[in-house]
Amino acid sequence: MTKKTLGVGVIGLGWMGRLHTRSYTRLREYFPALGAEVTLVAAADPAEQNQRDATERLGFARAYTDYRELLADPQVDVVSICSPNFLHHEIALAAAAAGKPFWIEKPMGVSATQSAEIARAAAQAHLVTSVGFNYRHTPAVEMARQLIREGRLGRVTNARCWLIADYASSPVGPLTWRYSREQAGAGVVGDLMSHGADLVQYLCGRIGEVTASTGTFIPERPIPTKMGIGHGGWEISDELGPVENEDYVAMLARLDNGILATLESSRVAVGPRAEYVIEVYGTEGSLRWNFERLNELEVCLGRDNEFQGYTRVMAGPSFPEFATFQPGAGTSMGFDDMKAVEAARFVESVLTGRQLAPSAADAWAAANVDEATVASAADGTWHRVEPVEGPTTYDAN
C-alpha cells in the first residue's frame, strides 16, 4: 500500500483542539485502510503554555502564536479550526484562501451569513471540508439511519429531539464569550440545537420551516477576572454583566418531506447532564437513541405484537464502525471514538476528493435552521428555512 502523507495543523489547543490532535494520531491504528501517514506539523495558539504543550506533550513539530503563520507553513496540508466561535469566520476564510482543506467545529460561524460565506469560500476553492457534527458518527445513530432508509419503520411520520444539559446551570458561572451575542451569536440554539437540527436532518430529511420560543433564565452572570479554557479555569468578580442570548429553546418543525418534528434544548437544566435524545416514529415502528447511553439503540419494529414495546439493542460488530474499536457488544465506545471516526471521514474526503465528512454546506444548513428559530422566537410566527448551495451529506444515500 502506498502511503499518502498529510501534514496537519491545529488552530486552538483547548479541549477540542487536543481532541482533534488525539483523533489524528489514532488513525494509524484504527483506520490503516486509509493509507494515510498523518503527521502533526504545527499548532497555533496565543497561550504560551499551550504552545509548550504542543511540542513537548502533544507531538507537534512546532508551534505558532499566530494562526496565519500556520496557514503559511508549506508542510501543513490540512487544518483543524478549534478556536472560539467568534474566530471561526476569519480563520476559515483564511484557510480557504490558502487552499487548505479544513475540519471546523460548530457552529461554523456566529450567524447564517458567516456560515454561508465560509461554505461558499470552500466551494470556490474546491476544498473538501468537515464539521464537528460528531453525534452522527455514533454506531447506534448510523444504524438508526440505516433502518430508516431501509423502510423498517414504515413511513416516517414524526420525530422528537432534545438536547438538555447543565453546563451553564450555575448562576455564578462566569460571563464568558458564550453569552455574548457578538462573539457567540445565538446561545443554546447555536451551541446545542445545531446538533439537534443536524441529527433530525441526517435521519429524517431537510427542515423546511420552524416556529419557536426561547427564554433566558439566568439573565446576569459574574464578570471573570481570570480567563480559562472552555468551561473550566475561570475566576470571577462580584460584578455582574448581562447574558445576551438564550438559555432555552422549544421548536416545532416541518420537514420538506412532510415529517413533523419537535425539538427542545437547554443549557441550564438541573438534573440532566448531557441528555441528547432523538426519537423517530413511523407507521410500522420507531426507534430512539440517548447520548448518555450512546452504545444502545431502542427499537420497536412491527405493530400489534404480543409483546409490543422497545427492544434495547447494544451496539456491536454489525453496527457501522463499531468493530473498528471494540470486539463485541457490551464493550462500550466513547466520545473520543466518535471524533476519531470524524477525523477518518475528513482525511478520506481529502485523499479521495469526495465529500464524505459532514460538510461546510451541512453546517450552513444547520445555521439556517438556527437563524429561522431565533427569528421565529422574536416575532412568534413560522419562518421558512432557506436552502443552501453545495454538497450536503445529510441527504446523501
PDB file of N, CA, C and O in Angstrom, residues 158-213:
ATOM      1  N   ASN A 158     -43.083  11.341  12.288  1.00  0.00           N
ATOM      2  CA  ASN A 158     -42.668  12.444  13.158  1.00  0.00           C
ATOM      3  C   ASN A 158     -41.412  12.063  13.929  1.00  0.00           C
ATOM      4  O   ASN A 158     -41.044  10.879  14.015  1.00  0.00           O
ATOM      5  N   ALA A 159     -40.750  13.077  14.459  1.00  0.00           N
ATOM      6  CA  ALA A 159     -39.528  12.881  15.242  1.00  0.00           C
ATOM      7  C   ALA A 159     -39.534  13.825  16.433  1.00  0.00           C
ATOM      8  O   ALA A 159     -40.180  14.881  16.405  1.00  0.00           O
ATOM      9  N   ARG A 160     -38.833  13.420  17.489  1.00  0.00           N
ATOM     10  CA  ARG A 160     -38.604  14.280  18.651  1.00  0.00           C
ATOM     11  C   ARG A 160     -37.109  14.300  18.935  1.00  0.00           C
ATOM     12  O   ARG A 160     -36.449  13.258  18.886  1.00  0.00           O
ATOM     13  N   CYS A 161     -36.600  15.466  19.234  1.00  0.00           N
ATOM     14  CA  CYS A 161     -35.176  15.580  19.550  1.00  0.00           C
ATOM     15  C   CYS A 161     -35.014  16.609  20.651  1.00  0.00           C
ATOM     16  O   CYS A 161     -35.589  17.703  20.571  1.00  0.00           O
ATOM     17  N   TRP A 162     -34.280  16.237  21.698  1.00  0.00           N
ATOM     18  CA  TRP A 162     -33.987  17.223  22.729  1.00  0.00           C
ATOM     19  C   TRP A 162     -32.544  17.070  23.184  1.00  0.00           C
ATOM     20  O   TRP A 162     -31.997  15.979  23.222  1.00  0.00           O
ATOM     21  N   LEU A 163     -31.954  18.218  23.482  1.00  0.00           N
ATOM     22  CA  LEU A 163     -30.582  18.274  23.968  1.00  0.00           C
ATOM     23  C   LEU A 163     -30.598  19.131  25.234  1.00  0.00           C
ATOM     24  O   LEU A 163     -30.619  20.366  25.168  1.00  0.00           O
ATOM     25  N   ILE A 164     -30.644  18.451  26.369  1.00  0.00           N
ATOM     26  CA  ILE A 164     -30.812  19.108  27.655  1.00  0.00           C
ATOM     27  C   ILE A 164     -29.527  18.908  28.465  1.00  0.00           C
ATOM     28  O   ILE A 164     -29.130  17.768  28.726  1.00  0.00           O
ATOM     29  N   ALA A 165     -28.895  19.997  28.859  1.00  0.00           N
ATOM     30  CA  ALA A 165     -27.609  19.921  29.546  1.00  0.00           C
ATOM     31  C   ALA A 165     -27.578  20.883  30.729  1.00  0.00           C
ATOM     32  O   ALA A 165     -28.424  21.769  30.859  1.00  0.00           O
ATOM     33  N   ASP A 166     -26.552  20.706  31.558  1.00  0.00           N
ATOM     34  CA  ASP A 166     -26.448  21.516  32.775  1.00  0.00           C
ATOM     35  C   ASP A 166     -25.171  22.344  32.835  1.00  0.00           C
ATOM     36  O   ASP A 166     -24.856  22.916  33.873  1.00  0.00           O
ATOM     37  N   TYR A 167     -24.433  22.440  31.699  1.00  0.00           N
ATOM     38  CA  TYR A 167     -23.109  23.059  31.781  1.00  0.00           C
ATOM     39  C   TYR A 167     -23.167  24.535  32.168  1.00  0.00           C
ATOM     40  O   TYR A 167     -22.167  25.102  32.627  1.00  0.00           O
ATOM     41  N   ALA A 168     -24.321  25.180  32.001  1.00  0.00           N
ATOM     42  CA  ALA A 168     -24.456  26.588  32.379  1.00  0.00           C
ATOM     43  C   ALA A 168     -25.494  26.777  33.480  1.00  0.00           C
ATOM     44  O   ALA A 168     -26.030  27.866  33.654  1.00  0.00           O
ATOM     45  N   SER A 169     -25.774  25.725  34.239  1.00  0.00           N
ATOM     46  CA  SER A 169     -26.864  25.795  35.223  1.00  0.00           C
ATOM     47  C   SER A 169     -26.519  26.608  36.461  1.00  0.00           C
ATOM     48  O   SER A 169     -27.418  27.072  37.169  1.00  0.00           O
ATOM     49  N   SER A 170     -25.248  26.797  36.754  1.00  0.00           N
ATOM     50  CA  SER A 170     -24.876  27.567  37.941  1.00  0.00           C
ATOM     51  C   SER A 170     -24.985  29.070  37.653  1.00  0.00           C
ATOM     52  O   SER A 170     -24.375  29.573  36.706  1.00  0.00           O
ATOM     53  N   PRO A 171     -25.711  29.822  38.482  1.00  0.00           N
ATOM     54  CA  PRO A 171     -25.815  31.272  38.266  1.00  0.00           C
ATOM     55  C   PRO A 171     -24.525  32.021  38.542  1.00  0.00           C
ATOM     56  O   PRO A 171     -24.415  33.193  38.190  1.00  0.00           O
ATOM     57  N   VAL A 172     -23.539  31.343  39.156  1.00  0.00           N
ATOM     58  CA  VAL A 172     -22.249  32.003  39.375  1.00  0.00           C
ATOM     59  C   VAL A 172     -21.214  31.533  38.348  1.00  0.00           C
ATOM     60  O   VAL A 172     -20.035  31.813  38.486  1.00  0.00           O
ATOM     61  N   GLY A 173     -21.669  30.848  37.312  1.00  0.00           N
ATOM     62  CA  GLY A 173     -20.774  30.542  36.201  1.00  0.00           C
ATOM     63  C   GLY A 173     -20.375  31.834  35.514  1.00  0.00           C
ATOM     64  O   GLY A 173     -21.183  32.761  35.374  1.00  0.00           O
ATOM     65  N   PRO A 174     -19.126  31.953  35.052  1.00  0.00           N
ATOM     66  CA  PRO A 174     -18.623  33.231  34.547  1.00  0.00           C
ATOM     67  C   PRO A 174     -19.280  33.673  33.248  1.00  0.00           C
ATOM     68  O   PRO A 174     -19.743  32.863  32.447  1.00  0.00           O
ATOM     69  N   LEU A 175     -19.301  34.976  33.058  1.00  0.00           N
ATOM     70  CA  LEU A 175     -19.837  35.591  31.841  1.00  0.00           C
ATOM     71  C   LEU A 175     -18.767  35.486  30.745  1.00  0.00           C
ATOM     72  O   LEU A 175     -18.004  36.431  30.504  1.00  0.00           O
ATOM     73  N   THR A 176     -18.715  34.349  30.079  1.00  0.00           N
ATOM     74  CA  THR A 176     -17.725  34.118  29.027  1.00  0.00           C
ATOM     75  C   THR A 176     -18.259  34.609  27.694  1.00  0.00           C
ATOM     76  O   THR A 176     -19.393  35.096  27.581  1.00  0.00           O
ATOM     77  N   TRP A 177     -17.458  34.424  26.655  1.00  0.00           N
ATOM     78  CA  TRP A 177     -17.864  34.806  25.298  1.00  0.00           C
ATOM     79  C   TRP A 177     -19.119  34.059  24.849  1.00  0.00           C
ATOM     80  O   TRP A 177     -19.841  34.554  23.963  1.00  0.00           O
ATOM     81  N   ARG A 178     -19.407  32.919  25.441  1.00  0.00           N
ATOM     82  CA  ARG A 178     -20.586  32.145  25.039  1.00  0.00           C
ATOM     83  C   ARG A 178     -21.890  32.902  25.262  1.00  0.00           C
ATOM     84  O   ARG A 178     -22.917  32.582  24.643  1.00  0.00           O
ATOM     85  N   TYR A 179     -21.886  33.901  26.131  1.00  0.00           N
ATOM     86  CA  TYR A 179     -23.104  34.634  26.468  1.00  0.00           C
ATOM     87  C   TYR A 179     -23.170  35.991  25.759  1.00  0.00           C
ATOM     88  O   TYR A 179     -24.079  36.773  26.024  1.00  0.00           O
ATOM     89  N   SER A 180     -22.237  36.231  24.858  1.00  0.00           N
ATOM     90  CA  SER A 180     -22.193  37.475  24.100  1.00  0.00           C
ATOM     91  C   SER A 180     -22.792  37.260  22.716  1.00  0.00           C
ATOM     92  O   SER A 180     -22.381  36.358  21.988  1.00  0.00           O
ATOM     93  N   ARG A 181     -23.762  38.087  22.343  1.00  0.00           N
ATOM     94  CA  ARG A 181     -24.364  37.934  21.022  1.00  0.00           C
ATOM     95  C   ARG A 181     -23.342  38.229  19.921  1.00  0.00           C
ATOM     96  O   ARG A 181     -23.352  37.590  18.866  1.00  0.00           O
ATOM     97  N   GLU A 182     -22.440  39.177  20.172  1.00  0.00           N
ATOM     98  CA  GLU A 182     -21.434  39.499  19.157  1.00  0.00           C
ATOM     99  C   GLU A 182     -20.448  38.359  18.968  1.00  0.00           C
ATOM    100  O   GLU A 182     -20.060  38.031  17.846  1.00  0.00           O
ATOM    101  N   GLN A 183     -20.025  37.733  20.054  1.00  0.00           N
ATOM    102  CA  GLN A 183     -18.987  36.718  19.968  1.00  0.00           C
ATOM    103  C   GLN A 183     -19.510  35.303  19.757  1.00  0.00           C
ATOM    104  O   GLN A 183     -18.823  34.466  19.185  1.00  0.00           O
ATOM    105  N   ALA A 184     -20.722  35.019  20.225  1.00  0.00           N
ATOM    106  CA  ALA A 184     -21.271  33.672  20.084  1.00  0.00           C
ATOM    107  C   ALA A 184     -22.467  33.604  19.155  1.00  0.00           C
ATOM    108  O   ALA A 184     -22.840  32.525  18.708  1.00  0.00           O
ATOM    109  N   GLY A 185     -23.071  34.764  18.865  1.00  0.00           N
ATOM    110  CA  GLY A 185     -24.312  34.733  18.122  1.00  0.00           C
ATOM    111  C   GLY A 185     -25.419  34.285  19.051  1.00  0.00           C
ATOM    112  O   GLY A 185     -25.574  34.791  20.160  1.00  0.00           O
ATOM    113  N   ALA A 186     -26.198  33.297  18.609  1.00  0.00           N
ATOM    114  CA  ALA A 186     -27.230  32.734  19.466  1.00  0.00           C
ATOM    115  C   ALA A 186     -26.577  31.988  20.627  1.00  0.00           C
ATOM    116  O   ALA A 186     -25.376  31.729  20.643  1.00  0.00           O
ATOM    117  N   GLY A 187     -27.401  31.631  21.617  1.00  0.00           N
ATOM    118  CA  GLY A 187     -26.896  30.891  22.772  1.00  0.00           C
ATOM    119  C   GLY A 187     -27.028  29.401  22.568  1.00  0.00           C
ATOM    120  O   GLY A 187     -26.338  28.806  21.739  1.00  0.00           O
ATOM    121  N   VAL A 188     -27.957  28.782  23.292  1.00  0.00           N
ATOM    122  CA  VAL A 188     -28.104  27.334  23.200  1.00  0.00           C
ATOM    123  C   VAL A 188     -28.594  26.897  21.819  1.00  0.00           C
ATOM    124  O   VAL A 188     -28.376  25.756  21.401  1.00  0.00           O
ATOM    125  N   VAL A 189     -29.216  27.800  21.076  1.00  0.00           N
ATOM    126  CA  VAL A 189     -29.656  27.453  19.712  1.00  0.00           C
ATOM    127  C   VAL A 189     -28.463  27.073  18.844  1.00  0.00           C
ATOM    128  O   VAL A 189     -28.472  26.053  18.148  1.00  0.00           O
ATOM    129  N   GLY A 190     -27.407  27.882  18.888  1.00  0.00           N
ATOM    130  CA  GLY A 190     -26.226  27.564  18.092  1.00  0.00           C
ATOM    131  C   GLY A 190     -25.350  26.505  18.718  1.00  0.00           C
ATOM    132  O   GLY A 190     -24.749  25.686  18.011  1.00  0.00           O
ATOM    133  N   ASP A 191     -25.305  26.496  20.055  1.00  0.00           N
ATOM    134  CA  ASP A 191     -24.375  25.606  20.745  1.00  0.00           C
ATOM    135  C   ASP A 191     -24.848  24.163  20.720  1.00  0.00           C
ATOM    136  O   ASP A 191     -24.104  23.249  20.328  1.00  0.00           O
ATOM    137  N   LEU A 192     -26.084  23.915  21.146  1.00  0.00           N
ATOM    138  CA  LEU A 192     -26.607  22.552  21.214  1.00  0.00           C
ATOM    139  C   LEU A 192     -27.633  22.251  20.123  1.00  0.00           C
ATOM    140  O   LEU A 192     -27.607  21.179  19.520  1.00  0.00           O
ATOM    141  N   MET A 193     -28.564  23.183  19.874  1.00  0.00           N
ATOM    142  CA  MET A 193     -29.634  22.870  18.934  1.00  0.00           C
ATOM    143  C   MET A 193     -29.130  22.686  17.514  1.00  0.00           C
ATOM    144  O   MET A 193     -29.789  22.002  16.710  1.00  0.00           O
ATOM    145  N   SER A 194     -27.973  23.251  17.190  1.00  0.00           N
ATOM    146  CA  SER A 194     -27.415  22.985  15.859  1.00  0.00           C
ATOM    147  C   SER A 194     -27.142  21.494  15.690  1.00  0.00           C
ATOM    148  O   SER A 194     -27.330  20.931  14.599  1.00  0.00           O
ATOM    149  N   HIS A 195     -26.713  20.815  16.766  1.00  0.00           N
ATOM    150  CA  HIS A 195     -26.564  19.357  16.727  1.00  0.00           C
ATOM    151  C   HIS A 195     -27.923  18.686  16.515  1.00  0.00           C
ATOM    152  O   HIS A 195     -28.035  17.715  15.762  1.00  0.00           O
ATOM    153  N   GLY A 196     -28.950  19.191  17.213  1.00  0.00           N
ATOM    154  CA  GLY A 196     -30.272  18.612  17.059  1.00  0.00           C
ATOM    155  C   GLY A 196     -30.798  18.762  15.645  1.00  0.00           C
ATOM    156  O   GLY A 196     -31.365  17.819  15.077  1.00  0.00           O
ATOM    157  N   ALA A 197     -30.630  19.951  15.072  1.00  0.00           N
ATOM    158  CA  ALA A 197     -31.067  20.169  13.690  1.00  0.00           C
ATOM    159  C   ALA A 197     -30.343  19.220  12.745  1.00  0.00           C
ATOM    160  O   ALA A 197     -30.955  18.636  11.839  1.00  0.00           O
ATOM    161  N   ASP A 198     -29.042  19.036  12.962  1.00  0.00           N
ATOM    162  CA  ASP A 198     -28.295  18.139  12.082  1.00  0.00           C
ATOM    163  C   ASP A 198     -28.753  16.697  12.246  1.00  0.00           C
ATOM    164  O   ASP A 198     -28.887  15.973  11.248  1.00  0.00           O
ATOM    165  N   LEU A 199     -29.008  16.258  13.488  1.00  0.00           N
ATOM    166  CA  LEU A 199     -29.465  14.886  13.697  1.00  0.00           C
ATOM    167  C   LEU A 199     -30.817  14.639  13.036  1.00  0.00           C
ATOM    168  O   LEU A 199     -31.035  13.603  12.391  1.00  0.00           O
ATOM    169  N   VAL A 200     -31.740  15.580  13.191  1.00  0.00           N
ATOM    170  CA  VAL A 200     -33.055  15.426  12.559  1.00  0.00           C
ATOM    171  C   VAL A 200     -32.903  15.362  11.052  1.00  0.00           C
ATOM    172  O   VAL A 200     -33.508  14.509  10.376  1.00  0.00           O
ATOM    173  N   GLN A 201     -32.086  16.241  10.494  1.00  0.00           N
ATOM    174  CA  GLN A 201     -31.917  16.250   9.037  1.00  0.00           C
ATOM    175  C   GLN A 201     -31.168  15.008   8.560  1.00  0.00           C
ATOM    176  O   GLN A 201     -31.479  14.453   7.498  1.00  0.00           O
ATOM    177  N   TYR A 202     -30.204  14.544   9.332  1.00  0.00           N
ATOM    178  CA  TYR A 202     -29.433  13.360   8.946  1.00  0.00           C
ATOM    179  C   TYR A 202     -30.306  12.111   8.930  1.00  0.00           C
ATOM    180  O   TYR A 202     -30.163  11.246   8.054  1.00  0.00           O
ATOM    181  N   LEU A 203     -31.237  12.008   9.882  1.00  0.00           N
ATOM    182  CA  LEU A 203     -32.076  10.824   9.961  1.00  0.00           C
ATOM    183  C   LEU A 203     -33.362  10.944   9.155  1.00  0.00           C
ATOM    184  O   LEU A 203     -33.858   9.942   8.631  1.00  0.00           O
ATOM    185  N   CYS A 204     -33.909  12.171   9.059  1.00  0.00           N
ATOM    186  CA  CYS A 204     -35.277  12.302   8.541  1.00  0.00           C
ATOM    187  C   CYS A 204     -35.430  13.169   7.295  1.00  0.00           C
ATOM    188  O   CYS A 204     -36.419  12.997   6.575  1.00  0.00           O
ATOM    189  N   GLY A 205     -34.548  14.102   7.033  1.00  0.00           N
ATOM    190  CA  GLY A 205     -34.687  14.961   5.869  1.00  0.00           C
ATOM    191  C   GLY A 205     -34.601  16.429   6.238  1.00  0.00           C
ATOM    192  O   GLY A 205     -34.573  16.810   7.411  1.00  0.00           O
ATOM    193  N   ARG A 206     -34.606  17.292   5.216  1.00  0.00           N
ATOM    194  CA  ARG A 206     -34.374  18.726   5.422  1.00  0.00           C
ATOM    195  C   ARG A 206     -35.517  19.397   6.158  1.00  0.00           C
ATOM    196  O   ARG A 206     -36.695  19.193   5.842  1.00  0.00           O
ATOM    197  N   ILE A 207     -35.172  20.216   7.138  1.00  0.00           N
ATOM    198  CA  ILE A 207     -36.147  21.037   7.852  1.00  0.00           C
ATOM    199  C   ILE A 207     -36.507  22.224   6.971  1.00  0.00           C
ATOM    200  O   ILE A 207     -35.632  22.996   6.560  1.00  0.00           O
ATOM    201  N   GLY A 208     -37.800  22.380   6.683  1.00  0.00           N
ATOM    202  CA  GLY A 208     -38.245  23.420   5.768  1.00  0.00           C
ATOM    203  C   GLY A 208     -38.761  24.673   6.435  1.00  0.00           C
ATOM    204  O   GLY A 208     -38.619  25.770   5.890  1.00  0.00           O
ATOM    205  N   GLU A 209     -39.375  24.544   7.633  1.00  0.00           N
ATOM    206  CA  GLU A 209     -39.856  25.726   8.337  1.00  0.00           C
ATOM    207  C   GLU A 209     -39.982  25.408   9.818  1.00  0.00           C
ATOM    208  O   GLU A 209     -40.146  24.246  10.217  1.00  0.00           O
ATOM    209  N   VAL A 210     -39.897  26.456  10.637  1.00  0.00           N
ATOM    210  CA  VAL A 210     -39.907  26.277  12.093  1.00  0.00           C
ATOM    211  C   VAL A 210     -40.700  27.388  12.753  1.00  0.00           C
ATOM    212  O   VAL A 210     -40.868  28.486  12.213  1.00  0.00           O
ATOM    213  N   THR A 211     -41.187  27.094  13.938  1.00  0.00           N
ATOM    214  CA  THR A 211     -41.690  28.103  14.851  1.00  0.00           C
ATOM    215  C   THR A 211     -41.117  27.789  16.223  1.00  0.00           C
ATOM    216  O   THR A 211     -40.921  26.614  16.562  1.00  0.00           O
ATOM    217  N   ALA A 212     -40.815  28.811  17.006  1.00  0.00           N
ATOM    218  CA  ALA A 212     -40.039  28.578  18.229  1.00  0.00           C
ATOM    219  C   ALA A 212     -40.310  29.629  19.293  1.00  0.00           C
ATOM    220  O   ALA A 212     -40.819  30.722  19.010  1.00  0.00           O
ATOM    221  N   SER A 213     -39.933  29.263  20.515  1.00  0.00           N
ATOM    222  CA  SER A 213     -39.939  30.193  21.630  1.00  0.00           C
ATOM    223  C   SER A 213     -38.658  29.973  22.427  1.00  0.00           C
ATOM    224  O   SER A 213     -38.194  28.830  22.559  1.00  0.00           O
TER     225      SER A 213
END
